[in-house]
């Protein structure tokens, strides 16, 4: 069984999902004319990006919807193991998944709505867990600089498992002045690739992590070489990068493009359709859970970097003259960054030189 087979056996196949996304984009594009009745219009170049952008006259607005995935299943298991609940962290993970997509186009987070779907209404009877969930959502909205506008709490019997919750949400963002819009028009040869540290696995790849844990004698309680439980490492909260990106705009950094490194891993570095090569010369040391998963799951390095963030949760492409500004902003936000490489003319691909890995354009087909 190949590493790809291992991942797809866990129920996650980008080869199945990505064509559906592309088909949906084509159909959705035909509805863009409906904005005209509001005297607004879409920004066509935003289709296929992490956030949809439309023109409101004196400013742009961005919209995104995202979900947590299955990280809360890990949390439920770890509560049984440790007796400690961190549903406030699960809230931050969900908000981060939403906001970190929204900011890629230069948007300031505006309003975030929550979607808490359960399989049985008894899930809400655990008052402590619910309080953690709600307070965590509020805190995460404040970290993003956004207003929590409301949401939905549907009970979806026979769709959502009766003992769990599906967490997701949607958000709008404002791009004002319009010069803040970032869709990659200026992306080109000579740009620097700056990677922002992740806190660990964030909220992508948890299905595979859980599959690996099931095969371990102690499951999520299995100690890694450091002595820390595998499940505890998976619990670390996802970083919300909104305030750092806002600081870059305040410092007049010439940002040419941005990517949220989530599903598809480092392949996301070549998300823009331009025919350019992205050369990575320096990489962060991945957190311990990644190396543990690689060893226990017998996963190749190419599949690890092709599906996980491997220590880098977000990427920005900048004019080299602004490197000092970015470094100063990172220090002020206490965020570690990596001057990881550069963009050059060539075929659309990502070259990770320290690992002798190359991801070709056909491995990331999102448009």
mmCIF file of C-alpha atoms in Angstrom:
data_model
loop_
_atom_site.group_PDB
_atom_site.id
_atom_site.type_symbol
_atom_site.label_atom_id
_atom_site.label_comp_id
_atom_site.label_asym_id
_atom_site.label_seq_id
_atom_site.Cartn_x
_atom_site.Cartn_y
_atom_site.Cartn_z
ATOM 1 C CA UNK A 1 0.000 0.000 0.000
ATOM 2 C CA UNK A 2 1.446 3.367 -1.016
ATOM 3 C CA UNK A 3 1.377 6.414 1.290
ATOM 4 C CA UNK A 4 -1.260 7.949 -1.004
ATOM 5 C CA UNK A 5 -3.371 4.815 -0.574
ATOM 6 C CA UNK A 6 -2.964 5.121 3.202
ATOM 7 C CA UNK A 7 -4.274 8.685 3.128
ATOM 8 C CA UNK A 8 -7.157 7.918 0.789
ATOM 9 C CA UNK A 9 -8.130 4.836 2.824
ATOM 10 C CA UNK A 10 -8.728 7.247 5.711
ATOM 11 C CA UNK A 11 -11.548 8.723 3.642
ATOM 12 C CA UNK A 12 -9.836 11.843 2.294
ATOM 13 C CA UNK A 13 -9.100 11.953 -1.439
ATOM 14 C CA UNK A 14 -8.206 15.259 -3.057
ATOM 15 C CA UNK A 15 -8.351 13.462 -6.395
ATOM 16 C CA UNK A 16 -12.068 12.994 -5.754
ATOM 17 C CA UNK A 17 -12.757 16.369 -4.144
ATOM 18 C CA UNK A 18 -10.815 18.817 -6.305
ATOM 19 C CA UNK A 19 -12.697 18.112 -9.581
ATOM 20 C CA UNK A 20 -15.971 18.811 -7.743
ATOM 21 C CA UNK A 21 -14.605 22.148 -6.567
ATOM 22 C CA UNK A 22 -13.609 23.040 -10.121
ATOM 23 C CA UNK A 23 -17.035 22.087 -11.491
ATOM 24 C CA UNK A 24 -18.719 24.150 -8.800
ATOM 25 C CA UNK A 25 -16.594 27.170 -9.703
ATOM 26 C CA UNK A 26 -17.661 26.973 -13.330
ATOM 27 C CA UNK A 27 -21.346 26.850 -12.426
ATOM 28 C CA UNK A 28 -20.982 29.533 -9.762
ATOM 29 C CA UNK A 29 -19.380 31.919 -12.234
ATOM 30 C CA UNK A 30 -22.628 32.036 -14.229
ATOM 31 C CA UNK A 31 -24.414 33.567 -11.215
ATOM 32 C CA UNK A 32 -22.030 36.537 -10.926
ATOM 33 C CA UNK A 33 -24.422 38.732 -12.922
ATOM 34 C CA UNK A 34 -26.795 38.766 -9.941
ATOM 35 C CA UNK A 35 -24.446 41.140 -8.120
ATOM 36 C CA UNK A 36 -25.144 43.798 -10.736
ATOM 37 C CA UNK A 37 -28.631 44.430 -9.343
ATOM 38 C CA UNK A 38 -26.926 45.659 -6.164
ATOM 39 C CA UNK A 39 -24.584 47.828 -8.231
ATOM 40 C CA UNK A 40 -21.742 45.513 -7.267
ATOM 41 C CA UNK A 41 -19.655 43.132 -9.327
ATOM 42 C CA UNK A 42 -17.397 40.212 -8.751
ATOM 43 C CA UNK A 43 -13.628 40.274 -9.076
ATOM 44 C CA UNK A 44 -13.235 37.330 -11.495
ATOM 45 C CA UNK A 45 -9.587 36.751 -10.603
ATOM 46 C CA UNK A 46 -10.647 35.793 -7.068
ATOM 47 C CA UNK A 47 -12.427 32.648 -8.232
ATOM 48 C CA UNK A 48 -10.243 29.718 -7.236
ATOM 49 C CA UNK A 49 -8.550 31.695 -4.472
ATOM 50 C CA UNK A 50 -9.084 30.981 -0.781
ATOM 51 C CA UNK A 51 -11.598 33.844 -0.526
ATOM 52 C CA UNK A 52 -14.146 35.249 -2.984
ATOM 53 C CA UNK A 53 -13.898 39.005 -3.630
ATOM 54 C CA UNK A 54 -16.512 41.402 -4.963
ATOM 55 C CA UNK A 55 -16.392 45.114 -5.788
ATOM 56 C CA UNK A 56 -18.621 47.394 -3.695
ATOM 57 C CA UNK A 57 -17.588 50.671 -5.314
ATOM 58 C CA UNK A 58 -15.217 52.454 -2.964
ATOM 59 C CA UNK A 59 -13.985 49.174 -1.426
ATOM 60 C CA UNK A 60 -13.894 45.426 -1.929
ATOM 61 C CA UNK A 61 -15.438 42.775 0.265
ATOM 62 C CA UNK A 62 -14.314 39.184 0.714
ATOM 63 C CA UNK A 63 -16.318 36.167 1.766
ATOM 64 C CA UNK A 64 -15.317 32.682 2.892
ATOM 65 C CA UNK A 65 -16.836 29.608 4.508
ATOM 66 C CA UNK A 66 -14.702 26.948 6.169
ATOM 67 C CA UNK A 67 -14.909 24.052 8.610
ATOM 68 C CA UNK A 68 -12.783 22.575 11.346
ATOM 69 C CA UNK A 69 -12.613 19.046 10.042
ATOM 70 C CA UNK A 70 -12.250 16.208 12.551
ATOM 71 C CA UNK A 71 -9.963 17.699 15.205
ATOM 72 C CA UNK A 72 -12.791 17.744 17.751
ATOM 73 C CA UNK A 73 -12.855 13.927 17.620
ATOM 74 C CA UNK A 74 -9.256 13.972 18.864
ATOM 75 C CA UNK A 75 -10.317 16.393 21.592
ATOM 76 C CA UNK A 76 -13.176 14.120 22.682
ATOM 77 C CA UNK A 77 -10.780 11.190 23.008
ATOM 78 C CA UNK A 78 -8.199 13.246 24.884
ATOM 79 C CA UNK A 79 -10.830 14.396 27.386
ATOM 80 C CA UNK A 80 -11.402 10.723 28.233
ATOM 81 C CA UNK A 81 -7.661 10.119 28.572
ATOM 82 C CA UNK A 82 -6.654 13.226 30.517
ATOM 83 C CA UNK A 83 -9.866 14.414 32.132
ATOM 84 C CA UNK A 84 -9.114 17.894 30.791
ATOM 85 C CA UNK A 85 -11.183 19.687 28.170
ATOM 86 C CA UNK A 86 -9.830 22.269 25.737
ATOM 87 C CA UNK A 87 -12.874 23.056 23.613
ATOM 88 C CA UNK A 88 -11.804 26.704 23.701
ATOM 89 C CA UNK A 89 -8.825 25.608 21.592
ATOM 90 C CA UNK A 90 -11.139 23.787 19.195
ATOM 91 C CA UNK A 91 -13.027 27.069 18.746
ATOM 92 C CA UNK A 92 -9.786 28.883 17.913
ATOM 93 C CA UNK A 93 -8.897 26.176 15.402
ATOM 94 C CA UNK A 94 -12.229 26.660 13.633
ATOM 95 C CA UNK A 95 -12.003 30.447 13.536
ATOM 96 C CA UNK A 96 -8.396 30.202 12.346
ATOM 97 C CA UNK A 97 -9.405 27.966 9.447
ATOM 98 C CA UNK A 98 -11.908 30.623 8.377
ATOM 99 C CA UNK A 99 -9.843 33.751 8.988
ATOM 100 C CA UNK A 100 -6.534 32.496 7.596
ATOM 101 C CA UNK A 101 -8.287 31.913 4.267
ATOM 102 C CA UNK A 102 -10.005 35.293 4.383
ATOM 103 C CA UNK A 103 -6.817 37.323 4.878
ATOM 104 C CA UNK A 104 -5.003 35.845 1.870
ATOM 105 C CA UNK A 105 -6.665 38.430 -0.394
ATOM 106 C CA UNK A 106 -5.809 41.375 1.858
ATOM 107 C CA UNK A 107 -9.127 41.481 3.706
ATOM 108 C CA UNK A 108 -9.555 42.694 7.265
ATOM 109 C CA UNK A 109 -11.857 40.251 9.096
ATOM 110 C CA UNK A 110 -15.223 41.925 9.667
ATOM 111 C CA UNK A 111 -17.981 39.514 10.764
ATOM 112 C CA UNK A 112 -17.700 35.823 11.638
ATOM 113 C CA UNK A 113 -20.743 33.561 12.031
ATOM 114 C CA UNK A 114 -20.644 30.157 13.700
ATOM 115 C CA UNK A 115 -22.146 26.848 12.605
ATOM 116 C CA UNK A 116 -22.489 24.295 15.419
ATOM 117 C CA UNK A 117 -24.283 21.199 14.069
ATOM 118 C CA UNK A 118 -24.911 18.220 16.354
ATOM 119 C CA UNK A 119 -26.308 14.740 15.849
ATOM 120 C CA UNK A 120 -28.345 14.935 19.030
ATOM 121 C CA UNK A 121 -29.322 17.978 21.066
ATOM 122 C CA UNK A 122 -27.996 16.270 24.206
ATOM 123 C CA UNK A 123 -24.505 17.332 23.090
ATOM 124 C CA UNK A 124 -25.351 20.792 24.435
ATOM 125 C CA UNK A 125 -26.223 19.425 27.896
ATOM 126 C CA UNK A 126 -22.553 19.434 28.930
ATOM 127 C CA UNK A 127 -22.546 23.018 30.187
ATOM 128 C CA UNK A 128 -18.794 23.189 30.870
ATOM 129 C CA UNK A 129 -17.921 22.026 27.359
ATOM 130 C CA UNK A 130 -20.417 24.420 25.778
ATOM 131 C CA UNK A 131 -19.109 27.322 27.842
ATOM 132 C CA UNK A 132 -15.547 26.560 26.718
ATOM 133 C CA UNK A 133 -16.707 26.394 23.096
ATOM 134 C CA UNK A 134 -18.484 29.753 23.286
ATOM 135 C CA UNK A 135 -15.799 31.603 25.242
ATOM 136 C CA UNK A 136 -13.163 30.195 22.902
ATOM 137 C CA UNK A 137 -15.079 31.430 19.862
ATOM 138 C CA UNK A 138 -15.365 34.898 21.392
ATOM 139 C CA UNK A 139 -11.638 34.988 22.199
ATOM 140 C CA UNK A 140 -10.708 33.807 18.696
ATOM 141 C CA UNK A 141 -12.882 36.503 17.111
ATOM 142 C CA UNK A 142 -11.026 39.080 19.208
ATOM 143 C CA UNK A 143 -7.681 37.618 18.100
ATOM 144 C CA UNK A 144 -8.855 38.043 14.505
ATOM 145 C CA UNK A 145 -10.219 41.545 15.145
ATOM 146 C CA UNK A 146 -13.690 40.491 14.004
ATOM 147 C CA UNK A 147 -17.253 40.708 15.298
ATOM 148 C CA UNK A 148 -19.110 37.501 16.086
ATOM 149 C CA UNK A 149 -22.367 38.071 14.264
ATOM 150 C CA UNK A 150 -24.331 34.970 15.283
ATOM 151 C CA UNK A 151 -24.784 31.534 13.771
ATOM 152 C CA UNK A 152 -26.762 28.293 13.667
ATOM 153 C CA UNK A 153 -27.074 25.263 15.982
ATOM 154 C CA UNK A 154 -28.940 22.632 13.939
ATOM 155 C CA UNK A 155 -29.590 19.091 15.167
ATOM 156 C CA UNK A 156 -28.910 16.771 12.219
ATOM 157 C CA UNK A 157 -29.992 13.320 13.336
ATOM 158 C CA UNK A 158 -28.516 10.514 11.204
ATOM 159 C CA UNK A 159 -26.218 12.978 9.436
ATOM 160 C CA UNK A 160 -23.909 14.067 12.259
ATOM 161 C CA UNK A 161 -22.892 11.370 14.752
ATOM 162 C CA UNK A 162 -25.051 11.633 17.878
ATOM 163 C CA UNK A 163 -22.058 12.047 20.213
ATOM 164 C CA UNK A 164 -20.206 14.764 18.328
ATOM 165 C CA UNK A 165 -20.447 18.200 16.750
ATOM 166 C CA UNK A 166 -19.586 19.608 13.340
ATOM 167 C CA UNK A 167 -17.889 22.988 13.659
ATOM 168 C CA UNK A 168 -17.718 25.473 10.808
ATOM 169 C CA UNK A 169 -18.397 29.094 10.013
ATOM 170 C CA UNK A 170 -18.423 31.887 7.484
ATOM 171 C CA UNK A 171 -16.892 35.340 7.449
ATOM 172 C CA UNK A 172 -16.819 38.597 5.560
ATOM 173 C CA UNK A 173 -13.856 40.911 5.318
ATOM 174 C CA UNK A 174 -13.273 44.452 4.083
ATOM 175 C CA UNK A 175 -10.538 45.491 1.670
ATOM 176 C CA UNK A 176 -10.157 49.227 2.091
ATOM 177 C CA UNK A 177 -8.388 51.005 0.508
ATOM 178 C CA UNK A 178 -8.744 48.990 -2.651
ATOM 179 C CA UNK A 179 -4.963 48.941 -3.021
ATOM 180 C CA UNK A 180 -4.915 46.273 -0.249
ATOM 181 C CA UNK A 181 -6.347 43.708 -2.664
ATOM 182 C CA UNK A 182 -3.868 40.855 -3.183
ATOM 183 C CA UNK A 183 -4.633 38.392 -5.973
ATOM 184 C CA UNK A 184 -1.166 37.766 -7.351
ATOM 185 C CA UNK A 185 -1.038 40.269 -10.204
ATOM 186 C CA UNK A 186 2.431 41.396 -9.083
ATOM 187 C CA UNK A 187 3.688 37.894 -8.256
ATOM 188 C CA UNK A 188 6.799 37.228 -10.298
ATOM 189 C CA UNK A 189 10.415 36.161 -10.615
ATOM 190 C CA UNK A 190 12.633 37.602 -7.910
ATOM 191 C CA UNK A 191 9.985 37.648 -5.179
ATOM 192 C CA UNK A 192 11.001 36.313 -1.775
ATOM 193 C CA UNK A 193 9.035 33.449 -0.217
ATOM 194 C CA UNK A 194 8.443 34.110 3.481
ATOM 195 C CA UNK A 195 7.003 31.258 5.519
ATOM 196 C CA UNK A 196 5.299 31.876 8.864
ATOM 197 C CA UNK A 197 5.696 29.332 11.623
ATOM 198 C CA UNK A 198 2.848 26.982 12.472
ATOM 199 C CA UNK A 199 2.109 25.745 15.976
ATOM 200 C CA UNK A 200 1.969 22.161 14.762
ATOM 201 C CA UNK A 201 -0.570 20.194 12.766
ATOM 202 C CA UNK A 202 -3.159 23.027 13.042
ATOM 203 C CA UNK A 203 -6.451 21.512 11.799
ATOM 204 C CA UNK A 204 -5.519 19.666 8.622
ATOM 205 C CA UNK A 205 -4.672 16.005 8.346
ATOM 206 C CA UNK A 206 -6.365 14.940 11.571
ATOM 207 C CA UNK A 207 -8.207 12.110 9.828
ATOM 208 C CA UNK A 208 -4.894 10.489 8.954
ATOM 209 C CA UNK A 209 -3.484 11.264 12.410
ATOM 210 C CA UNK A 210 -6.441 9.470 14.003
ATOM 211 C CA UNK A 211 -6.003 6.515 11.673
ATOM 212 C CA UNK A 212 -2.377 6.201 12.735
ATOM 213 C CA UNK A 213 -3.333 6.508 16.416
ATOM 214 C CA UNK A 214 -5.783 3.610 16.115
ATOM 215 C CA UNK A 215 -2.912 1.302 15.190
ATOM 216 C CA UNK A 216 -0.820 2.290 18.213
ATOM 217 C CA UNK A 217 -1.091 0.163 21.387
ATOM 218 C CA UNK A 218 -1.946 3.223 23.506
ATOM 219 C CA UNK A 219 -3.721 5.170 20.791
ATOM 220 C CA UNK A 220 -3.579 8.933 21.235
ATOM 221 C CA UNK A 221 -2.017 8.395 24.674
ATOM 222 C CA UNK A 222 1.092 6.919 23.046
ATOM 223 C CA UNK A 223 4.178 8.846 24.170
ATOM 224 C CA UNK A 224 6.418 10.303 21.472
ATOM 225 C CA UNK A 225 10.238 10.271 21.952
ATOM 226 C CA UNK A 226 10.006 13.483 24.006
ATOM 227 C CA UNK A 227 7.600 11.788 26.409
ATOM 228 C CA UNK A 228 4.654 13.956 25.344
ATOM 229 C CA UNK A 229 1.482 12.131 24.350
ATOM 230 C CA UNK A 230 0.780 12.118 20.632
ATOM 231 C CA UNK A 231 -2.755 13.373 21.262
ATOM 232 C CA UNK A 232 -1.568 16.291 23.372
ATOM 233 C CA UNK A 233 0.646 17.510 20.532
ATOM 234 C CA UNK A 234 -2.341 17.395 18.178
ATOM 235 C CA UNK A 235 -4.280 19.661 20.567
ATOM 236 C CA UNK A 236 -2.129 22.760 20.106
ATOM 237 C CA UNK A 237 -4.216 25.708 18.820
ATOM 238 C CA UNK A 238 -3.931 26.944 15.254
ATOM 239 C CA UNK A 239 -2.258 30.337 14.883
ATOM 240 C CA UNK A 240 -4.474 33.166 13.629
ATOM 241 C CA UNK A 241 -2.292 35.314 11.358
ATOM 242 C CA UNK A 242 -4.686 38.253 10.827
ATOM 243 C CA UNK A 243 -2.981 40.828 13.052
ATOM 244 C CA UNK A 244 0.453 40.048 11.620
ATOM 245 C CA UNK A 245 -0.779 40.521 8.050
ATOM 246 C CA UNK A 246 -2.476 43.760 9.108
ATOM 247 C CA UNK A 247 0.834 44.941 10.550
ATOM 248 C CA UNK A 248 2.526 44.287 7.194
ATOM 249 C CA UNK A 249 -0.005 46.486 5.427
ATOM 250 C CA UNK A 250 0.461 49.191 8.070
ATOM 251 C CA UNK A 251 4.203 49.061 7.366
ATOM 252 C CA UNK A 252 3.533 49.443 3.610
ATOM 253 C CA UNK A 253 5.035 46.059 2.769
ATOM 254 C CA UNK A 254 4.675 45.296 -0.934
ATOM 255 C CA UNK A 255 2.830 41.964 -0.696
ATOM 256 C CA UNK A 256 2.533 40.211 -4.039
ATOM 257 C CA UNK A 257 0.609 37.097 -2.975
ATOM 258 C CA UNK A 258 -0.395 35.064 0.102
ATOM 259 C CA UNK A 259 -1.294 31.416 0.732
ATOM 260 C CA UNK A 260 -2.761 29.565 3.679
ATOM 261 C CA UNK A 261 -0.806 26.303 3.954
ATOM 262 C CA UNK A 262 -3.485 23.807 4.955
ATOM 263 C CA UNK A 263 -4.778 20.875 2.880
ATOM 264 C CA UNK A 264 -2.413 20.035 -0.018
ATOM 265 C CA UNK A 265 0.509 21.050 2.232
ATOM 266 C CA UNK A 266 3.423 22.808 0.555
ATOM 267 C CA UNK A 267 1.830 22.313 -2.849
ATOM 268 C CA UNK A 268 -0.255 25.348 -1.855
ATOM 269 C CA UNK A 269 2.856 27.498 -2.408
ATOM 270 C CA UNK A 270 2.104 27.279 -6.153
ATOM 271 C CA UNK A 271 -1.601 28.021 -5.773
ATOM 272 C CA UNK A 272 -1.474 30.914 -8.249
ATOM 273 C CA UNK A 273 -1.914 29.747 -11.876
ATOM 274 C CA UNK A 274 1.077 31.719 -13.199
ATOM 275 C CA UNK A 275 3.849 29.628 -14.729
ATOM 276 C CA UNK A 276 6.504 30.230 -12.091
ATOM 277 C CA UNK A 277 8.877 28.043 -10.114
ATOM 278 C CA UNK A 278 9.071 28.346 -6.327
ATOM 279 C CA UNK A 279 12.478 27.459 -4.979
ATOM 280 C CA UNK A 280 12.665 26.592 -1.268
ATOM 281 C CA UNK A 281 16.197 26.759 0.090
ATOM 282 C CA UNK A 282 15.500 26.690 3.831
ATOM 283 C CA UNK A 283 12.795 24.847 5.746
ATOM 284 C CA UNK A 284 11.678 24.927 9.377
ATOM 285 C CA UNK A 285 12.172 21.897 11.575
ATOM 286 C CA UNK A 286 8.773 20.162 11.661
ATOM 287 C CA UNK A 287 7.189 19.654 15.072
ATOM 288 C CA UNK A 288 7.590 16.255 16.676
ATOM 289 C CA UNK A 289 4.110 15.016 15.792
ATOM 290 C CA UNK A 290 4.970 15.178 12.091
ATOM 291 C CA UNK A 291 8.069 13.001 12.375
ATOM 292 C CA UNK A 292 6.179 10.649 14.689
ATOM 293 C CA UNK A 293 3.347 10.303 12.180
ATOM 294 C CA UNK A 294 5.787 9.785 9.332
ATOM 295 C CA UNK A 295 7.537 6.960 11.163
ATOM 296 C CA UNK A 296 4.442 5.277 12.573
ATOM 297 C CA UNK A 297 2.455 5.583 9.347
ATOM 298 C CA UNK A 298 5.393 4.783 7.083
ATOM 299 C CA UNK A 299 4.666 7.895 5.051
ATOM 300 C CA UNK A 300 7.147 9.280 2.542
ATOM 301 C CA UNK A 301 8.569 12.765 2.934
ATOM 302 C CA UNK A 302 6.940 13.760 -0.329
ATOM 303 C CA UNK A 303 3.503 12.835 0.991
ATOM 304 C CA UNK A 304 4.213 14.578 4.299
ATOM 305 C CA UNK A 305 5.156 17.860 2.585
ATOM 306 C CA UNK A 306 2.387 17.365 0.046
ATOM 307 C CA UNK A 307 -0.356 17.125 2.667
ATOM 308 C CA UNK A 308 0.773 18.787 5.931
ATOM 309 C CA UNK A 309 2.138 22.203 6.874
ATOM 310 C CA UNK A 310 5.357 20.678 8.296
ATOM 311 C CA UNK A 311 6.045 23.672 10.534
ATOM 312 C CA UNK A 312 4.953 26.455 8.149
ATOM 313 C CA UNK A 313 1.317 27.554 8.372
ATOM 314 C CA UNK A 314 1.189 30.515 5.996
ATOM 315 C CA UNK A 315 3.218 31.928 3.110
ATOM 316 C CA UNK A 316 3.695 35.435 1.752
ATOM 317 C CA UNK A 317 5.493 36.548 -1.389
ATOM 318 C CA UNK A 318 7.109 39.965 -1.158
ATOM 319 C CA UNK A 319 9.364 42.441 -2.891
ATOM 320 C CA UNK A 320 12.891 41.724 -1.538
ATOM 321 C CA UNK A 321 13.306 45.370 -0.521
ATOM 322 C CA UNK A 322 10.705 44.864 2.213
ATOM 323 C CA UNK A 323 12.370 41.959 4.004
ATOM 324 C CA UNK A 324 13.522 44.130 6.915
ATOM 325 C CA UNK A 325 9.986 45.453 7.428
ATOM 326 C CA UNK A 326 8.628 41.908 7.550
ATOM 327 C CA UNK A 327 11.289 40.832 10.042
ATOM 328 C CA UNK A 328 10.535 43.836 12.254
ATOM 329 C CA UNK A 329 6.803 43.111 12.155
ATOM 330 C CA UNK A 330 7.436 39.476 13.072
ATOM 331 C CA UNK A 331 9.440 40.508 16.124
ATOM 332 C CA UNK A 332 6.719 42.900 17.258
ATOM 333 C CA UNK A 333 4.091 40.144 16.882
ATOM 334 C CA UNK A 334 6.399 37.517 18.450
ATOM 335 C CA UNK A 335 6.007 35.334 15.393
ATOM 336 C CA UNK A 336 8.831 33.309 13.891
ATOM 337 C CA UNK A 337 9.292 33.633 10.133
ATOM 338 C CA UNK A 338 11.572 31.996 7.590
ATOM 339 C CA UNK A 339 13.147 33.662 4.565
ATOM 340 C CA UNK A 340 12.655 30.359 2.806
ATOM 341 C CA UNK A 341 13.378 30.941 -0.867
ATOM 342 C CA UNK A 342 12.487 32.788 -4.033
ATOM 343 C CA UNK A 343 10.366 32.767 -7.159
ATOM 344 C CA UNK A 344 11.909 32.332 -10.600
ATOM 345 C CA UNK A 345 10.814 31.947 -14.191
ATOM 346 C CA UNK A 346 10.112 28.374 -15.152
ATOM 347 C CA UNK A 347 7.448 25.669 -15.080
ATOM 348 C CA UNK A 348 4.817 25.930 -12.358
ATOM 349 C CA UNK A 349 6.297 23.806 -9.593
ATOM 350 C CA UNK A 350 7.610 23.844 -6.025
ATOM 351 C CA UNK A 351 11.212 22.771 -5.494
ATOM 352 C CA UNK A 352 12.124 21.924 -1.882
ATOM 353 C CA UNK A 353 15.885 21.739 -2.249
ATOM 354 C CA UNK A 354 16.839 20.555 1.277
ATOM 355 C CA UNK A 355 14.616 17.497 0.781
ATOM 356 C CA UNK A 356 15.268 17.040 -2.953
ATOM 357 C CA UNK A 357 11.510 17.159 -3.573
ATOM 358 C CA UNK A 358 9.610 18.687 -6.485
ATOM 359 C CA UNK A 359 5.855 19.113 -6.771
ATOM 360 C CA UNK A 360 4.702 19.566 -10.370
ATOM 361 C CA UNK A 361 1.730 21.715 -11.404
ATOM 362 C CA UNK A 362 -0.518 18.714 -12.055
ATOM 363 C CA UNK A 363 -0.384 17.819 -8.343
ATOM 364 C CA UNK A 364 -2.365 20.981 -7.501
ATOM 365 C CA UNK A 365 -5.274 21.491 -9.877
ATOM 366 C CA UNK A 366 -7.776 23.778 -8.118
ATOM 367 C CA UNK A 367 -9.093 25.978 -10.950
#
